[in-house]
Amino acid sequence: MDRPKYSPSLVITVAVLGFIVALAFNTARGMAEVRPERASNLADVVRDLELQRVNLQDRLGELRTRMDAYDSQAALDAGVNDSYTRELESVREAAGLVAVSGPGLRVMLGDGTDVPAGSDPNDYLIHDTDIATFVNALFAGGATAIDVNGERVVATTPIRCAGTTILVNSVRLGAPYTINAIGDAQEMKRALDLDHNAELILGAYRAQYGLQVSTTPVQELSVAPFKGSMRPVYATSAGGAS
Amino acid sequence: MVLLLALALGVALGLLTDIAIPAAVLTYVGVAVLAAFDSVLGGIRASLEHTFDDKVFAFGFLTNTLLAALIVFIGDRIGVRELYLAAVVAFGIRLFDNLGIVRRLLFQRKGWE
């Protein structure tokens, strides 16, 4: 039995191996228990994080303040928006784009029924000028909204004739003509009486030619909205006060 | 007996120095330990077989350790950190192979077989 001879290099290697394993053991132990310098490092980290948290809280407060400012600004904008909407609504109402109702006067204009032979049939008919006369008189009497057979009279409304028919807003209307005017019925009636032509139609011509004309005060009258286009093609805004 | 003494000495020195290995190189150290273990067992086996050669031992130890370190390094670089497992497995198999042979040789020497 010969004892094996171990080379010095092998012995040294074994020692080194033991050394490294011991170091690894140290490391594992160092991870298990926090070393003092590591603890101070962690304390630094905690301090840093606390500082960061304070900074972030400050930032959060600042952002909240700004958010509040934006919110109140938005509320203000909403108010402005509301007032614009109201203004737009009133403008649309004034322009005749919405249906309106209220007390007023209803004027019926119908042609004469019996046309005797040899007489001018034009005398027995309601003409565009007659309607225009009534509309103007009603406006003079303080009417705020007028339609003729459901055609709203607006700023650009023509009342004219084409052949045998009357056009209002370029819509052909047939007799009888019903004019609904919202306003003070008595005032408007007075205005019709004061208007020479209207007074003739309601009085002398009605008796002479048998025209089917009448005026009726109505408690609750509804006037149709303007249904046509209002785009000014040639007119452009001259600026100034709106 | 000499080997056990050397091992004890190394462990004692290591525990006394109280040096911790940085986490970054822990994998390298682990693989290096395995390589050293493998070389040591191979050396013991060779010694028992009377074929031990200093040059072969030193060269084997060096190349094993370097290749293991290279594999870990490459694994780190290409993002496949588990690559070091290849070295661990290879060294582990060789380790147990050598351990079995050493054990048999020791048994033979003691006449237990």
Tab-separated table of C-alpha atoms in Angstrom:
chain	number	residue	atom	x	y	z
A	1	MET	CA	0.000	0.000	0.000
A	2	ASP	CA	1.714	3.130	-1.184
A	3	ARG	CA	0.376	6.360	0.106
A	4	PRO	CA	-0.447	8.635	-2.808
A	5	LYS	CA	1.725	11.693	-3.028
A	6	TYR	CA	-0.276	14.854	-3.591
A	7	SER	CA	1.364	17.547	-5.634
A	8	PRO	CA	1.823	20.952	-3.919
A	9	SER	CA	-0.120	22.608	-6.714
A	10	LEU	CA	-3.092	20.366	-5.950
A	11	VAL	CA	-2.824	21.171	-2.266
A	12	ILE	CA	-2.679	24.894	-2.999
A	13	THR	CA	-5.663	24.630	-5.300
A	14	VAL	CA	-7.642	22.895	-2.604
A	15	ALA	CA	-6.752	25.682	-0.196
A	16	VAL	CA	-7.816	28.275	-2.727
A	17	LEU	CA	-11.052	26.389	-3.311
A	18	GLY	CA	-11.747	26.420	0.412
A	19	PHE	CA	-10.958	30.121	0.525
A	20	ILE	CA	-13.386	30.951	-2.280
A	21	VAL	CA	-16.121	28.780	-0.801
A	22	ALA	CA	-15.634	30.568	2.514
A	23	LEU	CA	-15.936	33.921	0.724
A	24	ALA	CA	-19.144	32.765	-0.907
A	25	PHE	CA	-20.357	31.740	2.520
A	26	ASN	CA	-19.475	35.218	3.786
A	27	THR	CA	-21.443	36.757	0.989
A	28	ALA	CA	-24.502	34.641	1.669
A	29	ARG	CA	-24.307	35.567	5.340
A	30	GLY	CA	-23.876	39.244	4.430
A	31	MET	CA	-27.076	39.088	2.432
A	32	ALA	CA	-28.979	37.516	5.311
A	33	GLU	CA	-28.023	40.099	7.871
A	34	VAL	CA	-27.867	43.706	6.792
A	35	ARG	CA	-24.441	45.136	7.324
A	36	PRO	CA	-24.050	48.500	9.048
A	37	GLU	CA	-22.798	50.359	5.955
A	38	ARG	CA	-25.616	48.809	3.972
A	39	ALA	CA	-28.080	49.932	6.635
A	40	SER	CA	-26.784	53.495	6.363
A	41	ASN	CA	-27.120	53.224	2.603
A	42	LEU	CA	-30.699	52.151	3.055
A	43	ALA	CA	-31.272	55.029	5.443
A	44	ASP	CA	-29.977	57.347	2.714
A	45	VAL	CA	-32.330	55.727	0.244
A	46	VAL	CA	-35.243	56.190	2.634
A	47	ARG	CA	-34.303	59.848	3.143
A	48	ASP	CA	-34.092	60.361	-0.611
A	49	LEU	CA	-37.447	58.714	-1.146
A	50	GLU	CA	-39.040	60.789	1.606
A	51	LEU	CA	-37.659	63.932	-0.007
A	52	GLN	CA	-38.997	62.779	-3.348
A	53	ARG	CA	-42.360	62.106	-1.779
A	54	VAL	CA	-42.488	65.593	-0.298
A	55	ASN	CA	-41.538	67.068	-3.661
A	56	LEU	CA	-44.164	65.010	-5.421
A	57	GLN	CA	-46.774	66.054	-2.882
A	58	ASP	CA	-45.866	69.688	-3.495
A	59	ARG	CA	-46.126	69.085	-7.219
A	60	LEU	CA	-49.465	67.359	-6.726
A	61	GLY	CA	-50.778	70.326	-4.778
A	62	GLU	CA	-49.553	72.676	-7.466
A	63	LEU	CA	-51.167	70.602	-10.173
A	64	ARG	CA	-54.396	70.428	-8.194
A	65	THR	CA	-54.420	74.219	-7.934
A	66	ARG	CA	-53.877	74.515	-11.668
A	67	MET	CA	-56.597	71.931	-12.244
A	68	ASP	CA	-58.990	74.005	-10.144
A	69	ALA	CA	-58.077	77.061	-12.171
A	70	TYR	CA	-58.761	75.159	-15.380
A	71	ASP	CA	-62.031	73.903	-13.961
A	72	SER	CA	-63.253	77.371	-13.060
A	73	GLN	CA	-62.087	78.629	-16.458
A	74	ALA	CA	-64.052	75.819	-18.087
A	75	ALA	CA	-67.095	76.764	-16.035
A	76	LEU	CA	-66.651	80.363	-17.183
A	77	ASP	CA	-66.325	79.204	-20.778
A	78	ALA	CA	-69.481	77.163	-20.334
A	79	GLY	CA	-71.223	80.322	-19.099
A	80	VAL	CA	-70.004	82.255	-22.135
A	81	ASN	CA	-71.139	79.390	-24.289
A	82	ASP	CA	-74.542	79.505	-22.658
A	83	SER	CA	-74.902	83.214	-23.242
A	84	TYR	CA	-73.848	82.773	-26.875
A	85	THR	CA	-76.410	80.025	-27.231
A	86	ARG	CA	-79.081	82.294	-25.739
A	87	GLU	CA	-78.062	85.119	-28.046
A	88	LEU	CA	-78.129	82.815	-31.030
A	89	GLU	CA	-81.567	81.628	-29.970
A	90	SER	CA	-82.918	85.162	-29.723
A	91	VAL	CA	-81.343	86.078	-33.054
A	92	ARG	CA	-82.891	83.047	-34.680
A	93	GLU	CA	-86.222	84.021	-33.180
A	94	ALA	CA	-85.884	87.571	-34.444
A	95	ALA	CA	-84.890	86.326	-37.872
A	96	GLY	CA	-88.033	84.218	-38.046
A	97	LEU	CA	-86.265	80.880	-38.058
A	98	VAL	CA	-88.296	79.426	-35.220
A	99	ALA	CA	-92.005	78.885	-34.830
A	100	VAL	CA	-93.567	81.356	-32.427
A	101	SER	CA	-96.952	81.662	-30.829
A	102	GLY	CA	-98.915	84.244	-28.960
A	103	PRO	CA	-102.028	86.396	-29.157
A	104	GLY	CA	-102.693	88.141	-32.427
A	105	LEU	CA	-104.953	88.876	-35.361
A	106	ARG	CA	-105.987	86.515	-38.124
A	107	VAL	CA	-106.864	88.101	-41.459
A	108	MET	CA	-108.701	86.057	-44.057
A	109	LEU	CA	-108.536	87.293	-47.658
A	110	GLY	CA	-110.711	85.443	-50.177
A	111	ASP	CA	-111.679	86.241	-53.744
A	112	GLY	CA	-115.144	87.425	-54.622
A	113	THR	CA	-117.399	84.548	-55.622
A	114	ASP	CA	-119.784	85.979	-58.185
A	115	VAL	CA	-118.260	87.792	-61.134
A	116	PRO	CA	-121.038	89.442	-63.194
A	117	ALA	CA	-120.703	89.283	-66.980
A	118	GLY	CA	-119.036	92.268	-68.553
A	119	SER	CA	-117.103	93.315	-65.434
A	120	ASP	CA	-113.344	93.121	-64.906
A	121	PRO	CA	-112.626	89.874	-63.026
A	122	ASN	CA	-109.456	91.423	-61.610
A	123	ASP	CA	-111.630	93.581	-59.415
A	124	TYR	CA	-112.988	90.446	-57.774
A	125	LEU	CA	-109.611	88.899	-56.958
A	126	ILE	CA	-107.152	89.311	-54.124
A	127	HIS	CA	-103.857	90.507	-55.536
A	128	ASP	CA	-100.267	90.335	-54.317
A	129	THR	CA	-100.367	94.035	-53.624
A	130	ASP	CA	-103.390	93.515	-51.405
A	131	ILE	CA	-101.509	90.975	-49.347
A	132	ALA	CA	-98.467	93.211	-49.209
A	133	THR	CA	-100.694	96.064	-48.059
A	134	PHE	CA	-102.106	93.978	-45.253
A	135	VAL	CA	-98.727	92.646	-44.190
A	136	ASN	CA	-97.241	96.131	-44.118
A	137	ALA	CA	-100.223	97.497	-42.209
A	138	LEU	CA	-99.992	94.693	-39.687
A	139	PHE	CA	-96.285	95.372	-39.189
A	140	ALA	CA	-97.154	99.038	-38.801
A	141	GLY	CA	-99.581	97.961	-36.098
A	142	GLY	CA	-96.816	96.363	-34.134
A	143	ALA	CA	-96.914	92.765	-35.394
A	144	THR	CA	-93.863	90.799	-34.315
A	145	ALA	CA	-94.350	87.749	-36.524
A	146	ILE	CA	-96.474	87.241	-39.616
A	147	ASP	CA	-97.041	84.312	-41.926
A	148	VAL	CA	-99.171	84.049	-45.019
A	149	ASN	CA	-100.638	80.592	-45.562
A	150	GLY	CA	-97.819	79.214	-43.443
A	151	GLU	CA	-95.092	81.170	-45.214
A	152	ARG	CA	-93.243	83.257	-42.694
A	153	VAL	CA	-92.607	86.844	-43.648
A	154	VAL	CA	-88.936	87.615	-42.983
A	155	ALA	CA	-86.587	90.398	-44.015
A	156	THR	CA	-85.959	88.905	-47.455
A	157	THR	CA	-89.528	87.814	-48.153
A	158	PRO	CA	-90.944	88.980	-51.481
A	159	ILE	CA	-94.707	89.147	-52.003
A	160	ARG	CA	-95.367	89.153	-55.721
A	161	CYS	CA	-97.446	87.554	-58.394
A	162	ALA	CA	-96.552	85.316	-61.258
A	163	GLY	CA	-99.413	84.989	-63.691
A	164	THR	CA	-102.453	83.987	-61.740
A	165	THR	CA	-100.767	82.897	-58.531
A	166	ILE	CA	-99.266	84.798	-55.649
A	167	LEU	CA	-95.757	83.980	-54.466
A	168	VAL	CA	-94.592	84.513	-50.912
A	169	ASN	CA	-91.032	83.386	-50.292
A	170	SER	CA	-91.250	82.127	-53.876
A	171	VAL	CA	-93.859	79.589	-52.779
A	172	ARG	CA	-97.078	79.530	-54.786
A	173	LEU	CA	-100.111	80.248	-52.631
A	174	GLY	CA	-103.756	79.743	-53.446
A	175	ALA	CA	-106.788	81.662	-52.252
A	176	PRO	CA	-108.069	82.085	-49.664
A	177	TYR	CA	-105.168	83.680	-47.926
A	178	THR	CA	-104.789	83.459	-44.202
A	179	ILE	CA	-102.508	86.010	-42.593
A	180	ASN	CA	-101.529	85.221	-39.024
A	181	ALA	CA	-99.997	88.153	-37.209
A	182	ILE	CA	-98.787	87.958	-33.627
A	183	GLY	CA	-99.054	91.183	-31.707
A	184	ASP	CA	-101.603	93.447	-30.088
A	185	ALA	CA	-104.801	92.618	-31.988
A	186	GLN	CA	-106.429	95.978	-31.299
A	187	GLU	CA	-103.358	97.935	-32.364
A	188	MET	CA	-103.091	95.948	-35.578
A	189	LYS	CA	-106.775	96.320	-36.323
A	190	ARG	CA	-106.413	100.072	-35.843
A	191	ALA	CA	-103.450	100.086	-38.192
A	192	LEU	CA	-105.518	98.254	-40.835
A	193	ASP	CA	-108.303	100.799	-40.470
A	194	LEU	CA	-105.838	103.639	-40.789
A	195	ASP	CA	-104.321	102.139	-43.960
A	196	HIS	CA	-106.296	103.491	-46.897
A	197	ASN	CA	-106.055	100.451	-49.164
A	198	ALA	CA	-106.644	97.944	-46.412
A	199	GLU	CA	-109.585	99.907	-45.195
A	200	LEU	CA	-110.991	99.914	-48.760
A	201	ILE	CA	-110.678	96.164	-49.079
A	202	LEU	CA	-112.203	95.506	-45.712
A	203	GLY	CA	-114.975	97.988	-46.282
A	204	ALA	CA	-116.044	99.303	-49.690
A	205	TYR	CA	-114.531	96.597	-51.921
A	206	ARG	CA	-115.837	93.815	-49.758
A	207	ALA	CA	-119.348	95.146	-50.101
A	208	GLN	CA	-118.976	95.980	-53.782
A	209	TYR	CA	-117.183	92.869	-55.068
A	210	GLY	CA	-118.144	90.288	-52.486
A	211	LEU	CA	-114.612	89.689	-51.263
A	212	GLN	CA	-114.372	87.087	-48.537
A	213	VAL	CA	-112.336	89.174	-46.119
A	214	SER	CA	-112.443	89.199	-42.345
A	215	THR	CA	-110.249	89.932	-39.306
A	216	THR	CA	-110.419	87.843	-36.156
A	217	PRO	CA	-108.539	88.418	-32.916
A	218	VAL	CA	-107.094	85.099	-31.678
A	219	GLN	CA	-105.848	84.407	-28.149
A	220	GLU	CA	-103.316	81.752	-29.074
A	221	LEU	CA	-101.935	82.094	-32.582
A	222	SER	CA	-98.999	80.141	-33.913
A	223	VAL	CA	-96.791	81.397	-36.709
A	224	ALA	CA	-94.712	79.024	-38.823
A	225	PRO	CA	-90.931	79.327	-39.051
A	226	PHE	CA	-89.145	80.464	-42.183
A	227	LYS	CA	-88.245	77.372	-44.138
A	228	GLY	CA	-86.121	78.863	-46.909
A	229	SER	CA	-82.449	79.622	-47.198
A	230	MET	CA	-81.026	82.822	-45.814
A	231	ARG	CA	-77.552	82.666	-47.233
A	232	PRO	CA	-76.566	86.045	-48.567
A	233	VAL	CA	-74.890	85.241	-51.871
A	234	TYR	CA	-73.709	88.705	-52.907
A	235	ALA	CA	-73.937	90.555	-49.657
A	236	THR	CA	-70.877	90.460	-47.472
A	237	SER	CA	-70.550	91.749	-43.972
A	238	ALA	CA	-69.509	95.383	-43.791
A	239	GLY	CA	-68.214	94.859	-40.279
A	240	GLY	CA	-69.160	97.124	-37.440
A	241	ALA	CA	-71.457	96.368	-34.585
A	242	SER	CA	-73.180	93.021	-34.744
B	1	MET	CA	-5.026	14.234	5.158
B	2	VAL	CA	-2.875	17.000	3.697
B	3	LEU	CA	-5.742	17.953	1.431
B	4	LEU	CA	-8.239	18.168	4.283
B	5	LEU	CA	-5.832	20.348	6.212
B	6	ALA	CA	-5.377	22.637	3.213
B	7	LEU	CA	-9.140	22.884	2.806
B	8	ALA	CA	-9.602	23.769	6.451
B	9	LEU	CA	-6.854	26.379	6.202
B	10	GLY	CA	-8.459	27.964	3.146
B	11	VAL	CA	-11.907	28.061	4.744
B	12	ALA	CA	-10.520	29.540	7.933
B	13	LEU	CA	-8.655	32.239	6.002
B	14	GLY	CA	-11.730	33.034	3.978
B	15	LEU	CA	-13.958	33.327	7.042
B	16	LEU	CA	-11.384	35.454	8.855
B	17	THR	CA	-10.904	37.981	6.024
B	18	ASP	CA	-14.623	38.835	6.043
B	19	ILE	CA	-14.602	39.904	2.412
B	20	ALA	CA	-17.955	39.809	0.666
B	21	ILE	CA	-18.143	39.070	-3.022
B	22	PRO	CA	-19.998	41.710	-5.053
B	23	ALA	CA	-23.318	40.455	-6.376
B	24	ALA	CA	-22.288	41.258	-9.942
B	25	VAL	CA	-19.548	38.626	-10.038
B	26	LEU	CA	-21.329	36.048	-7.890
B	27	THR	CA	-22.153	33.900	-10.888
B	28	TYR	CA	-18.510	33.951	-11.976
B	29	VAL	CA	-17.408	32.896	-8.507
B	30	GLY	CA	-19.929	30.092	-8.421
B	31	VAL	CA	-18.768	28.709	-11.738
B	32	ALA	CA	-15.138	29.214	-10.700
B	33	VAL	CA	-15.792	27.203	-7.541
B	34	LEU	CA	-17.265	24.430	-9.635
B	35	ALA	CA	-14.288	24.504	-12.004
B	36	ALA	CA	-11.884	24.388	-9.089
B	37	PHE	CA	-13.855	21.555	-7.521
B	38	ASP	CA	-13.748	19.620	-10.784
B	39	SER	CA	-10.021	20.176	-11.170
B	40	VAL	CA	-9.335	19.181	-7.583
B	41	LEU	CA	-11.302	15.968	-7.864
B	42	GLY	CA	-9.621	15.216	-11.191
B	43	GLY	CA	-6.276	15.903	-9.535
B	44	ILE	CA	-7.037	13.583	-6.623
B	45	ARG	CA	-8.095	10.875	-9.034
B	46	ALA	CA	-4.914	11.300	-11.058
B	47	SER	CA	-2.861	11.237	-7.898
B	48	LEU	CA	-4.521	7.998	-6.838
B	49	GLU	CA	-3.857	6.554	-10.283
B	50	HIS	CA	-0.260	7.839	-10.123
B	51	THR	CA	-0.722	9.761	-13.333
B	52	PHE	CA	-0.767	13.241	-11.804
B	53	ASP	CA	1.126	15.840	-13.742
B	54	ASP	CA	1.548	19.403	-12.535
B	55	LYS	CA	1.456	20.880	-16.004
B	56	VAL	CA	-1.681	18.973	-17.032
B	57	PHE	CA	-3.350	19.932	-13.762
B	58	ALA	CA	-2.491	23.600	-13.949
B	59	PHE	CA	-3.435	23.834	-17.618
B	60	GLY	CA	-6.689	21.935	-17.080
B	61	PHE	CA	-7.617	24.135	-14.152
B	62	LEU	CA	-6.837	27.294	-16.102
B	63	THR	CA	-8.683	26.335	-19.290
B	64	ASN	CA	-11.713	25.028	-17.385
B	65	THR	CA	-12.020	28.209	-15.350
B	66	LEU	CA	-11.479	30.465	-18.368
B	67	LEU	CA	-14.047	28.644	-20.519
B	68	ALA	CA	-16.572	28.698	-17.682
B	69	ALA	CA	-15.997	32.437	-17.183
B	70	LEU	CA	-16.317	32.979	-20.949
B	71	ILE	CA	-19.635	31.144	-21.067
B	72	VAL	CA	-21.004	33.223	-18.173
B	73	PHE	CA	-19.741	36.389	-19.829
B	74	ILE	CA	-21.338	35.544	-23.175
B	75	GLY	CA	-24.582	34.653	-21.428
B	76	ASP	CA	-24.546	38.038	-19.720
B	77	ARG	CA	-23.852	39.881	-22.961
B	78	ILE	CA	-26.475	38.236	-25.161
B	79	GLY	CA	-29.098	38.357	-22.429
B	80	VAL	CA	-29.264	34.609	-21.836
B	81	ARG	CA	-28.111	34.636	-18.238
B	82	GLU	CA	-29.041	30.980	-17.875
B	83	LEU	CA	-26.155	30.070	-20.160
B	84	TYR	CA	-23.968	29.594	-17.100
B	85	LEU	CA	-26.111	26.552	-16.339
B	86	ALA	CA	-24.311	24.811	-19.216
B	87	ALA	CA	-21.005	25.140	-17.349
B	88	VAL	CA	-22.648	24.137	-14.072
B	89	VAL	CA	-24.168	20.991	-15.579
B	90	ALA	CA	-20.972	20.001	-17.395
B	91	PHE	CA	-18.817	20.489	-14.318
B	92	GLY	CA	-21.384	18.795	-12.126
B	93	ILE	CA	-21.429	15.637	-14.250
B	94	ARG	CA	-17.621	15.488	-14.398
B	95	LEU	CA	-17.491	16.181	-10.684
B	96	PHE	CA	-19.661	13.203	-9.785
B	97	ASP	CA	-17.896	10.999	-12.330
B	98	ASN	CA	-14.539	11.821	-10.771
B	99	LEU	CA	-15.965	11.490	-7.283
B	100	GLY	CA	-17.193	7.965	-8.092
B	101	ILE	CA	-13.796	6.937	-9.455
B	102	VAL	CA	-11.940	8.492	-6.509
B	103	ARG	CA	-14.247	6.685	-4.098
B	104	ARG	CA	-13.645	3.355	-5.864
B	105	LEU	CA	-9.905	3.906	-5.904
B	106	LEU	CA	-9.892	4.767	-2.216
B	107	PHE	CA	-11.967	1.674	-1.449
B	108	GLN	CA	-9.538	-0.450	-3.455
B	109	ARG	CA	-6.633	1.007	-1.580
B	110	LYS	CA	-8.189	0.350	1.785
B	111	GLY	CA	-8.928	-3.167	0.640
B	112	TRP	CA	-12.680	-2.890	1.308
B	113	GLU	CA	-13.514	-4.282	-2.028
